Amino acid sequence: LTRLNRERLEEEYRNRLREIADFEDILISPARVSAIIKSELKTLKEKYGDDRRTRIIPTEAEDIREEDLIPEEDMLVTVTRDGYVKRVALDSYRTQRRGGRGIIGAGTKEEDTIEHLFVANTHDYILFFTDRGRVYRLKAYEVPQTSRTAMGTAIVNLINIEAGDQVTATVPVKDLHHAEGFMLMATRHGEVKRVDLREFANLRANGLICFDLEPDDQLKWVKLTDGTRECVMVTRQGKSIRFHESDVPVRGRPAGG
């Protein structure tokens, strides 16, 4: 047993001497150093290489805005009748098949209901239209992100909505400055009009008038169109009218219908 241990130690010693000689040869041979580095980098590339997740752009540090640090992702935005708004990650709602029992979609105050629900990218603008014919805007990422069951944040804490105004329509828009299209609006008493989308590019914090309403009328519906749509309006008594949107004159933002 003693002889076996001695032979093992002697063999280990000889291996160490060979390793030392090899390492010394590496230190004096730049070609071997480069070859080893190249081999290790190839191994790292094969093991960890994937598509770049960042973009390299020629921007000075002082030009970076808060928005540049917000990842672009689709979110589910909800607005309740009493004016509570929130955004939730889409993966909070799993796909359910036949027999699915459903999950709680949102928590609300007693007697409050969800009035608006839509998907928007975090970098989209969200236009909020009120029953009194005013429009406000937010970036989607400015809407607080919450859990699926949370009630949300009162919209009066996010935009300077006038007292007594109620949000009756919401429209997500990718770009307001270079966008093409129209906002098709309809009131409770059936007035309609179209407005070029670019007229909403310079909204102020306290909003702007978007419809000159009659004293007893309310702005109720707003849809984003491309100028080629067929429109159908239906009354509470079950009658409907169909027309091409080009039949509706394009008017200025503060005009009536």
PDB file of C-alpha atoms in Angstrom:
ATOM      1  CA  LEU A   1       0.000   0.000   0.000  1.00  0.00           C
ATOM      2  CA  THR A   2       2.866   2.364   0.830  1.00  0.00           C
ATOM      3  CA  ARG A   3       4.493   1.659  -2.559  1.00  0.00           C
ATOM      4  CA  LEU A   4       1.218   2.273  -4.381  1.00  0.00           C
ATOM      5  CA  ASN A   5       0.786   5.639  -2.649  1.00  0.00           C
ATOM      6  CA  ARG A   6       4.392   6.563  -3.506  1.00  0.00           C
ATOM      7  CA  GLU A   7       3.862   5.738  -7.185  1.00  0.00           C
ATOM      8  CA  ARG A   8       0.653   7.799  -7.243  1.00  0.00           C
ATOM      9  CA  LEU A   9       2.426  10.795  -5.718  1.00  0.00           C
ATOM     10  CA  GLU A  10       5.362  10.473  -8.114  1.00  0.00           C
ATOM     11  CA  GLU A  11       3.010  10.332 -11.125  1.00  0.00           C
ATOM     12  CA  GLU A  12       1.113  13.383  -9.845  1.00  0.00           C
ATOM     13  CA  TYR A  13       4.447  15.190  -9.408  1.00  0.00           C
ATOM     14  CA  ARG A  14       5.512  14.389 -12.985  1.00  0.00           C
ATOM     15  CA  ASN A  15       2.132  15.682 -14.271  1.00  0.00           C
ATOM     16  CA  ARG A  16       2.594  18.909 -12.378  1.00  0.00           C
ATOM     17  CA  LEU A  17       6.046  19.408 -13.893  1.00  0.00           C
ATOM     18  CA  ARG A  18       4.615  18.878 -17.385  1.00  0.00           C
ATOM     19  CA  GLU A  19       1.831  21.427 -16.649  1.00  0.00           C
ATOM     20  CA  ILE A  20       4.374  23.961 -15.363  1.00  0.00           C
ATOM     21  CA  ALA A  21       6.472  23.553 -18.507  1.00  0.00           C
ATOM     22  CA  ASP A  22       3.360  23.994 -20.662  1.00  0.00           C
ATOM     23  CA  PHE A  23       2.284  27.143 -18.793  1.00  0.00           C
ATOM     24  CA  GLU A  24       5.778  28.628 -19.080  1.00  0.00           C
ATOM     25  CA  ASP A  25       5.717  27.929 -22.821  1.00  0.00           C
ATOM     26  CA  ILE A  26       2.393  29.754 -23.078  1.00  0.00           C
ATOM     27  CA  LEU A  27       3.815  32.786 -21.264  1.00  0.00           C
ATOM     28  CA  ILE A  28       6.655  33.131 -23.738  1.00  0.00           C
ATOM     29  CA  SER A  29       4.570  32.367 -26.847  1.00  0.00           C
ATOM     30  CA  PRO A  30       2.132  35.165 -27.928  1.00  0.00           C
ATOM     31  CA  ALA A  31       0.807  32.901 -30.692  1.00  0.00           C
ATOM     32  CA  ARG A  32      -0.330  30.298 -28.173  1.00  0.00           C
ATOM     33  CA  VAL A  33      -1.928  32.981 -25.981  1.00  0.00           C
ATOM     34  CA  SER A  34      -3.967  34.267 -28.951  1.00  0.00           C
ATOM     35  CA  ALA A  35      -4.991  30.722 -29.916  1.00  0.00           C
ATOM     36  CA  ILE A  36      -6.200  29.951 -26.380  1.00  0.00           C
ATOM     37  CA  ILE A  37      -8.177  33.223 -26.149  1.00  0.00           C
ATOM     38  CA  LYS A  38      -9.781  32.538 -29.543  1.00  0.00           C
ATOM     39  CA  SER A  39     -10.734  29.021 -28.514  1.00  0.00           C
ATOM     40  CA  GLU A  40     -12.281  30.156 -25.207  1.00  0.00           C
ATOM     41  CA  LEU A  41     -14.252  32.929 -26.950  1.00  0.00           C
ATOM     42  CA  LYS A  42     -15.636  30.427 -29.461  1.00  0.00           C
ATOM     43  CA  THR A  43     -16.716  28.215 -26.568  1.00  0.00           C
ATOM     44  CA  LEU A  44     -18.471  31.150 -24.873  1.00  0.00           C
ATOM     45  CA  LYS A  45     -20.202  32.075 -28.145  1.00  0.00           C
ATOM     46  CA  GLU A  46     -21.479  28.532 -28.641  1.00  0.00           C
ATOM     47  CA  LYS A  47     -22.681  28.274 -25.044  1.00  0.00           C
ATOM     48  CA  TYR A  48     -24.170  31.741 -24.460  1.00  0.00           C
ATOM     49  CA  GLY A  49     -24.532  33.328 -27.911  1.00  0.00           C
ATOM     50  CA  ASP A  50     -27.999  34.652 -28.789  1.00  0.00           C
ATOM     51  CA  ASP A  51     -29.511  37.644 -30.567  1.00  0.00           C
ATOM     52  CA  ARG A  52     -28.572  41.061 -29.197  1.00  0.00           C
ATOM     53  CA  ARG A  53     -31.239  42.366 -26.828  1.00  0.00           C
ATOM     54  CA  THR A  54     -30.080  45.970 -26.880  1.00  0.00           C
ATOM     55  CA  ARG A  55     -29.779  48.561 -29.597  1.00  0.00           C
ATOM     56  CA  ILE A  56     -26.593  50.578 -30.052  1.00  0.00           C
ATOM     57  CA  ILE A  57     -27.516  54.071 -31.223  1.00  0.00           C
ATOM     58  CA  PRO A  58     -25.366  57.199 -31.618  1.00  0.00           C
ATOM     59  CA  THR A  59     -26.944  59.193 -28.791  1.00  0.00           C
ATOM     60  CA  GLU A  60     -25.223  61.379 -26.233  1.00  0.00           C
ATOM     61  CA  ALA A  61     -25.954  60.593 -22.587  1.00  0.00           C
ATOM     62  CA  GLU A  62     -27.722  63.914 -22.019  1.00  0.00           C
ATOM     63  CA  ASP A  63     -30.166  63.099 -24.857  1.00  0.00           C
ATOM     64  CA  ILE A  64     -31.547  60.013 -23.123  1.00  0.00           C
ATOM     65  CA  ARG A  65     -35.123  60.537 -21.977  1.00  0.00           C
ATOM     66  CA  GLU A  66     -37.132  58.629 -19.400  1.00  0.00           C
ATOM     67  CA  GLU A  67     -39.102  57.091 -22.253  1.00  0.00           C
ATOM     68  CA  ASP A  68     -35.932  55.562 -23.711  1.00  0.00           C
ATOM     69  CA  LEU A  69     -35.591  53.441 -20.571  1.00  0.00           C
ATOM     70  CA  ILE A  70     -39.130  52.030 -20.789  1.00  0.00           C
ATOM     71  CA  PRO A  71     -39.318  48.631 -22.558  1.00  0.00           C
ATOM     72  CA  GLU A  72     -41.871  48.357 -25.351  1.00  0.00           C
ATOM     73  CA  GLU A  73     -44.491  45.764 -24.452  1.00  0.00           C
ATOM     74  CA  ASP A  74     -48.217  45.335 -24.887  1.00  0.00           C
ATOM     75  CA  MET A  75     -50.338  45.959 -21.800  1.00  0.00           C
ATOM     76  CA  LEU A  76     -54.032  45.633 -21.001  1.00  0.00           C
ATOM     77  CA  VAL A  77     -55.512  49.002 -19.943  1.00  0.00           C
ATOM     78  CA  THR A  78     -58.860  49.356 -18.166  1.00  0.00           C
ATOM     79  CA  VAL A  79     -60.890  52.419 -17.226  1.00  0.00           C
ATOM     80  CA  THR A  80     -63.919  52.203 -14.945  1.00  0.00           C
ATOM     81  CA  ARG A  81     -67.098  54.263 -15.040  1.00  0.00           C
ATOM     82  CA  ASP A  82     -66.022  56.174 -11.917  1.00  0.00           C
ATOM     83  CA  GLY A  83     -62.656  57.062 -13.479  1.00  0.00           C
ATOM     84  CA  TYR A  84     -60.153  54.522 -12.162  1.00  0.00           C
ATOM     85  CA  VAL A  85     -57.450  53.503 -14.631  1.00  0.00           C
ATOM     86  CA  LYS A  86     -54.724  50.856 -14.559  1.00  0.00           C
ATOM     87  CA  ARG A  87     -52.556  48.729 -16.839  1.00  0.00           C
ATOM     88  CA  VAL A  88     -51.770  45.064 -16.387  1.00  0.00           C
ATOM     89  CA  ALA A  89     -49.310  42.767 -18.144  1.00  0.00           C
ATOM     90  CA  LEU A  90     -51.017  40.599 -20.750  1.00  0.00           C
ATOM     91  CA  ASP A  91     -49.570  37.412 -19.303  1.00  0.00           C
ATOM     92  CA  SER A  92     -51.609  38.026 -16.135  1.00  0.00           C
ATOM     93  CA  TYR A  93     -54.507  36.470 -18.047  1.00  0.00           C
ATOM     94  CA  ARG A  94     -53.837  32.881 -19.025  1.00  0.00           C
ATOM     95  CA  THR A  95     -55.587  31.164 -21.909  1.00  0.00           C
ATOM     96  CA  GLN A  96     -58.570  29.083 -20.798  1.00  0.00           C
ATOM     97  CA  ARG A  97     -60.168  26.304 -22.795  1.00  0.00           C
ATOM     98  CA  ARG A  98     -63.612  24.791 -22.686  1.00  0.00           C
ATOM     99  CA  GLY A  99     -64.768  24.406 -19.115  1.00  0.00           C
ATOM    100  CA  GLY A 100     -62.510  27.188 -17.826  1.00  0.00           C
ATOM    101  CA  ARG A 101     -63.863  28.740 -14.643  1.00  0.00           C
ATOM    102  CA  GLY A 102     -62.509  32.232 -15.291  1.00  0.00           C
ATOM    103  CA  ILE A 103     -60.502  34.497 -12.998  1.00  0.00           C
ATOM    104  CA  ILE A 104     -61.099  37.871 -11.384  1.00  0.00           C
ATOM    105  CA  GLY A 105     -60.255  40.439 -14.050  1.00  0.00           C
ATOM    106  CA  ALA A 106     -60.246  43.574 -11.880  1.00  0.00           C
ATOM    107  CA  GLY A 107     -61.250  44.865  -8.499  1.00  0.00           C
ATOM    108  CA  THR A 108     -63.682  47.811  -8.411  1.00  0.00           C
ATOM    109  CA  LYS A 109     -65.508  49.877  -5.864  1.00  0.00           C
ATOM    110  CA  GLU A 110     -69.065  48.920  -5.015  1.00  0.00           C
ATOM    111  CA  GLU A 111     -71.426  49.768  -7.917  1.00  0.00           C
ATOM    112  CA  ASP A 112     -68.473  50.725 -10.179  1.00  0.00           C
ATOM    113  CA  THR A 113     -68.043  48.932 -13.521  1.00  0.00           C
ATOM    114  CA  ILE A 114     -65.355  48.574 -16.168  1.00  0.00           C
ATOM    115  CA  GLU A 115     -66.294  50.800 -19.122  1.00  0.00           C
ATOM    116  CA  HIS A 116     -63.203  50.664 -21.340  1.00  0.00           C
ATOM    117  CA  LEU A 117     -60.773  47.807 -21.933  1.00  0.00           C
ATOM    118  CA  PHE A 118     -58.107  47.735 -24.660  1.00  0.00           C
ATOM    119  CA  VAL A 119     -54.538  46.656 -25.435  1.00  0.00           C
ATOM    120  CA  ALA A 120     -51.873  49.345 -25.845  1.00  0.00           C
ATOM    121  CA  ASN A 121     -48.113  49.370 -26.174  1.00  0.00           C
ATOM    122  CA  THR A 122     -46.260  51.108 -23.341  1.00  0.00           C
ATOM    123  CA  HIS A 123     -45.039  53.762 -25.811  1.00  0.00           C
ATOM    124  CA  ASP A 124     -48.491  54.434 -27.295  1.00  0.00           C
ATOM    125  CA  TYR A 125     -50.441  57.597 -26.588  1.00  0.00           C
ATOM    126  CA  ILE A 126     -53.830  57.102 -24.963  1.00  0.00           C
ATOM    127  CA  LEU A 127     -56.440  59.765 -25.769  1.00  0.00           C
ATOM    128  CA  PHE A 128     -59.197  60.212 -23.198  1.00  0.00           C
ATOM    129  CA  PHE A 129     -62.420  61.833 -24.452  1.00  0.00           C
ATOM    130  CA  THR A 130     -65.001  63.174 -22.013  1.00  0.00           C
ATOM    131  CA  ASP A 131     -68.757  63.567 -22.275  1.00  0.00           C
ATOM    132  CA  ARG A 132     -68.330  67.356 -22.411  1.00  0.00           C
ATOM    133  CA  GLY A 133     -66.264  67.232 -25.567  1.00  0.00           C
ATOM    134  CA  ARG A 134     -62.719  67.589 -24.244  1.00  0.00           C
ATOM    135  CA  VAL A 135     -59.728  65.380 -24.973  1.00  0.00           C
ATOM    136  CA  TYR A 136     -56.679  64.594 -22.845  1.00  0.00           C
ATOM    137  CA  ARG A 137     -53.657  62.396 -23.471  1.00  0.00           C
ATOM    138  CA  LEU A 138     -51.198  60.215 -21.574  1.00  0.00           C
ATOM    139  CA  LYS A 139     -48.395  57.915 -22.526  1.00  0.00           C
ATOM    140  CA  ALA A 140     -49.417  54.341 -21.735  1.00  0.00           C
ATOM    141  CA  TYR A 141     -46.403  53.855 -19.445  1.00  0.00           C
ATOM    142  CA  GLU A 142     -47.630  56.819 -17.353  1.00  0.00           C
ATOM    143  CA  VAL A 143     -50.648  54.754 -16.328  1.00  0.00           C
ATOM    144  CA  PRO A 144     -49.561  52.922 -13.144  1.00  0.00           C
ATOM    145  CA  GLN A 145     -49.010  49.211 -13.607  1.00  0.00           C
ATOM    146  CA  THR A 146     -50.828  47.151 -10.973  1.00  0.00           C
ATOM    147  CA  SER A 147     -51.842  43.613 -10.180  1.00  0.00           C
ATOM    148  CA  ARG A 148     -54.769  42.000 -11.977  1.00  0.00           C
ATOM    149  CA  THR A 149     -57.145  42.419  -9.019  1.00  0.00           C
ATOM    150  CA  ALA A 150     -56.186  45.998  -8.072  1.00  0.00           C
ATOM    151  CA  MET A 151     -58.733  48.792  -8.423  1.00  0.00           C
ATOM    152  CA  GLY A 152     -56.402  51.214 -10.167  1.00  0.00           C
ATOM    153  CA  THR A 153     -55.607  54.920  -9.816  1.00  0.00           C
ATOM    154  CA  ALA A 154     -58.131  57.748 -10.003  1.00  0.00           C
ATOM    155  CA  ILE A 155     -57.689  59.339 -13.408  1.00  0.00           C
ATOM    156  CA  VAL A 156     -57.908  62.829 -11.876  1.00  0.00           C
ATOM    157  CA  ASN A 157     -54.464  62.127 -10.384  1.00  0.00           C
ATOM    158  CA  LEU A 158     -52.990  61.625 -13.863  1.00  0.00           C
ATOM    159  CA  ILE A 159     -54.699  64.247 -16.055  1.00  0.00           C
ATOM    160  CA  ASN A 160     -56.245  67.630 -15.261  1.00  0.00           C
ATOM    161  CA  ILE A 161     -59.767  66.528 -16.078  1.00  0.00           C
ATOM    162  CA  GLU A 162     -62.419  69.133 -15.271  1.00  0.00           C
ATOM    163  CA  ALA A 163     -64.727  68.539 -12.336  1.00  0.00           C
ATOM    164  CA  GLY A 164     -67.858  66.686 -13.355  1.00  0.00           C
ATOM    165  CA  ASP A 165     -66.403  65.389 -16.637  1.00  0.00           C
ATOM    166  CA  GLN A 166     -66.676  61.665 -17.302  1.00  0.00           C
ATOM    167  CA  VAL A 167     -64.435  59.674 -19.651  1.00  0.00           C
ATOM    168  CA  THR A 168     -66.692  58.199 -22.334  1.00  0.00           C
ATOM    169  CA  ALA A 169     -64.137  57.074 -24.948  1.00  0.00           C
ATOM    170  CA  THR A 170     -60.494  55.983 -25.025  1.00  0.00           C
ATOM    171  CA  VAL A 171     -58.301  55.543 -28.109  1.00  0.00           C
ATOM    172  CA  PRO A 172     -54.698  54.241 -28.148  1.00  0.00           C
ATOM    173  CA  VAL A 173     -52.548  55.815 -30.892  1.00  0.00           C
ATOM    174  CA  LYS A 174     -48.992  54.881 -31.855  1.00  0.00           C
ATOM    175  CA  ASP A 175     -47.868  58.286 -33.163  1.00  0.00           C
ATOM    176  CA  LEU A 176     -49.675  61.622 -33.112  1.00  0.00           C
ATOM    177  CA  HIS A 177     -47.154  63.766 -34.984  1.00  0.00           C
ATOM    178  CA  HIS A 178     -46.765  61.745 -38.182  1.00  0.00           C
ATOM    179  CA  ALA A 179     -49.881  59.595 -38.065  1.00  0.00           C
ATOM    180  CA  GLU A 180     -52.430  59.372 -40.837  1.00  0.00           C
ATOM    181  CA  GLY A 181     -56.094  58.781 -40.179  1.00  0.00           C
ATOM    182  CA  PHE A 182     -59.141  60.312 -38.577  1.00  0.00           C
ATOM    183  CA  MET A 183     -61.060  60.375 -35.339  1.00  0.00           C
ATOM    184  CA  LEU A 184     -64.703  59.589 -36.033  1.00  0.00           C
ATOM    185  CA  MET A 185     -66.880  60.968 -33.240  1.00  0.00           C
ATOM    186  CA  ALA A 186     -70.550  60.541 -32.387  1.00  0.00           C
ATOM    187  CA  THR A 187     -72.724  62.180 -29.733  1.00  0.00           C
ATOM    188  CA  ARG A 188     -75.645  60.927 -27.701  1.00  0.00           C
ATOM    189  CA  HIS A 189     -78.109  62.777 -29.961  1.00  0.00           C
ATOM    190  CA  GLY A 190     -76.534  61.427 -33.149  1.00  0.00           C
ATOM    191  CA  GLU A 191     -74.206  64.193 -34.325  1.00  0.00           C
ATOM    192  CA  VAL A 192     -71.082  62.899 -36.083  1.00  0.00           C
ATOM    193  CA  LYS A 193     -67.881  64.415 -37.392  1.00  0.00           C
ATOM    194  CA  ARG A 194     -64.363  63.485 -38.469  1.00  0.00           C
ATOM    195  CA  VAL A 195     -61.149  65.161 -37.360  1.00  0.00           C
ATOM    196  CA  ASP A 196     -57.693  64.698 -38.852  1.00  0.00           C
ATOM    197  CA  LEU A 197     -55.603  62.745 -36.331  1.00  0.00           C
ATOM    198  CA  ARG A 198     -52.710  65.230 -36.590  1.00  0.00           C
ATOM    199  CA  GLU A 199     -54.861  67.915 -34.949  1.00  0.00           C
ATOM    200  CA  PHE A 200     -54.386  66.048 -31.658  1.00  0.00           C
ATOM    201  CA  ALA A 201     -50.572  66.264 -31.768  1.00  0.00           C
ATOM    202  CA  ASN A 202     -50.223  69.311 -29.491  1.00  0.00           C
ATOM    203  CA  LEU A 203     -52.570  68.592 -26.615  1.00  0.00           C
ATOM    204  CA  ARG A 204     -52.025  70.618 -23.457  1.00  0.00           C
ATOM    205  CA  ALA A 205     -51.944  69.194 -19.948  1.00  0.00           C
ATOM    206  CA  ASN A 206     -55.414  70.583 -19.230  1.00  0.00           C
ATOM    207  CA  GLY A 207     -56.839  69.103 -22.433  1.00  0.00           C
ATOM    208  CA  LEU A 208     -58.492  70.713 -25.449  1.00  0.00           C
ATOM    209  CA  ILE A 209     -62.003  71.024 -26.829  1.00  0.00           C
ATOM    210  CA  CYS A 210     -62.606  68.355 -29.474  1.00  0.00           C
ATOM    211  CA  PHE A 211     -66.371  68.786 -30.130  1.00  0.00           C
ATOM    212  CA  ASP A 212     -68.643  71.834 -29.967  1.00  0.00           C
ATOM    213  CA  LEU A 213     -71.637  70.202 -28.303  1.00  0.00           C
ATOM    214  CA  GLU A 214     -75.228  71.368 -28.024  1.00  0.00           C
ATOM    215  CA  PRO A 215     -76.156  72.289 -24.413  1.00  0.00           C
ATOM    216  CA  ASP A 216     -77.987  69.007 -23.720  1.00  0.00           C
ATOM    217  CA  ASP A 217     -75.774  66.686 -25.800  1.00  0.00           C
ATOM    218  CA  GLN A 218     -72.817  64.464 -24.807  1.00  0.00           C
ATOM    219  CA  LEU A 219     -69.836  63.042 -26.688  1.00  0.00           C
ATOM    220  CA  LYS A 220     -70.181  59.277 -26.306  1.00  0.00           C
ATOM    221  CA  TRP A 221     -68.150  57.401 -28.961  1.00  0.00           C
ATOM    222  CA  VAL A 222     -64.799  57.942 -30.690  1.00  0.00           C
ATOM    223  CA  LYS A 223     -63.109  55.543 -33.107  1.00  0.00           C
ATOM    224  CA  LEU A 224     -59.804  55.702 -35.012  1.00  0.00           C
ATOM    225  CA  THR A 225     -60.305  55.165 -38.751  1.00  0.00           C
ATOM    226  CA  ASP A 226     -58.170  55.128 -41.891  1.00  0.00           C
ATOM    227  CA  GLY A 227     -60.633  57.069 -44.069  1.00  0.00           C
ATOM    228  CA  THR A 228     -62.014  54.020 -45.912  1.00  0.00           C
ATOM    229  CA  ARG A 229     -64.412  52.507 -43.367  1.00  0.00           C
ATOM    230  CA  GLU A 230     -68.102  51.717 -43.553  1.00  0.00           C
ATOM    231  CA  CYS A 231     -69.931  52.926 -40.447  1.00  0.00           C
ATOM    232  CA  VAL A 232     -73.071  51.563 -38.808  1.00  0.00           C
ATOM    233  CA  MET A 233     -74.842  53.475 -36.032  1.00  0.00           C
ATOM    234  CA  VAL A 234     -77.565  51.736 -34.027  1.00  0.00           C
ATOM    235  CA  THR A 235     -80.229  53.378 -31.830  1.00  0.00           C
ATOM    236  CA  ARG A 236     -81.481  52.159 -28.509  1.00  0.00           C
ATOM    237  CA  GLN A 237     -84.780  51.310 -30.247  1.00  0.00           C
ATOM    238  CA  GLY A 238     -82.991  48.883 -32.575  1.00  0.00           C
ATOM    239  CA  LYS A 239     -82.817  50.924 -35.777  1.00  0.00           C
ATOM    240  CA  SER A 240     -79.566  51.424 -37.679  1.00  0.00           C
ATOM    241  CA  ILE A 241     -78.049  53.515 -40.425  1.00  0.00           C
ATOM    242  CA  ARG A 242     -75.043  52.615 -42.564  1.00  0.00           C
ATOM    243  CA  PHE A 243     -72.841  55.130 -44.376  1.00  0.00           C
ATOM    244  CA  HIS A 244     -69.294  55.482 -45.689  1.00  0.00           C
ATOM    245  CA  GLU A 245     -67.125  57.613 -43.456  1.00  0.00           C
ATOM    246  CA  SER A 246     -66.189  59.813 -46.420  1.00  0.00           C
ATOM    247  CA  ASP A 247     -69.797  61.086 -46.274  1.00  0.00           C
ATOM    248  CA  VAL A 248     -68.923  62.709 -42.943  1.00  0.00           C
ATOM    249  CA  PRO A 249     -67.142  66.067 -43.507  1.00  0.00           C
ATOM    250  CA  VAL A 250     -63.666  66.536 -42.036  1.00  0.00           C
ATOM    251  CA  ARG A 251     -63.863  69.444 -39.621  1.00  0.00           C
ATOM    252  CA  GLY A 252     -61.562  71.234 -37.259  1.00  0.00           C
ATOM    253  CA  ARG A 253     -61.029  69.875 -33.791  1.00  0.00           C
ATOM    254  CA  PRO A 254     -63.206  72.442 -31.913  1.00  0.00           C
ATOM    255  CA  ALA A 255     -66.035  72.414 -34.493  1.00  0.00           C
ATOM    256  CA  GLY A 256     -69.444  70.867 -34.073  1.00  0.00           C
ATOM    257  CA  GLY A 257     -70.873  67.857 -35.900  1.00  0.00           C
TER     258      GLY A 257
END
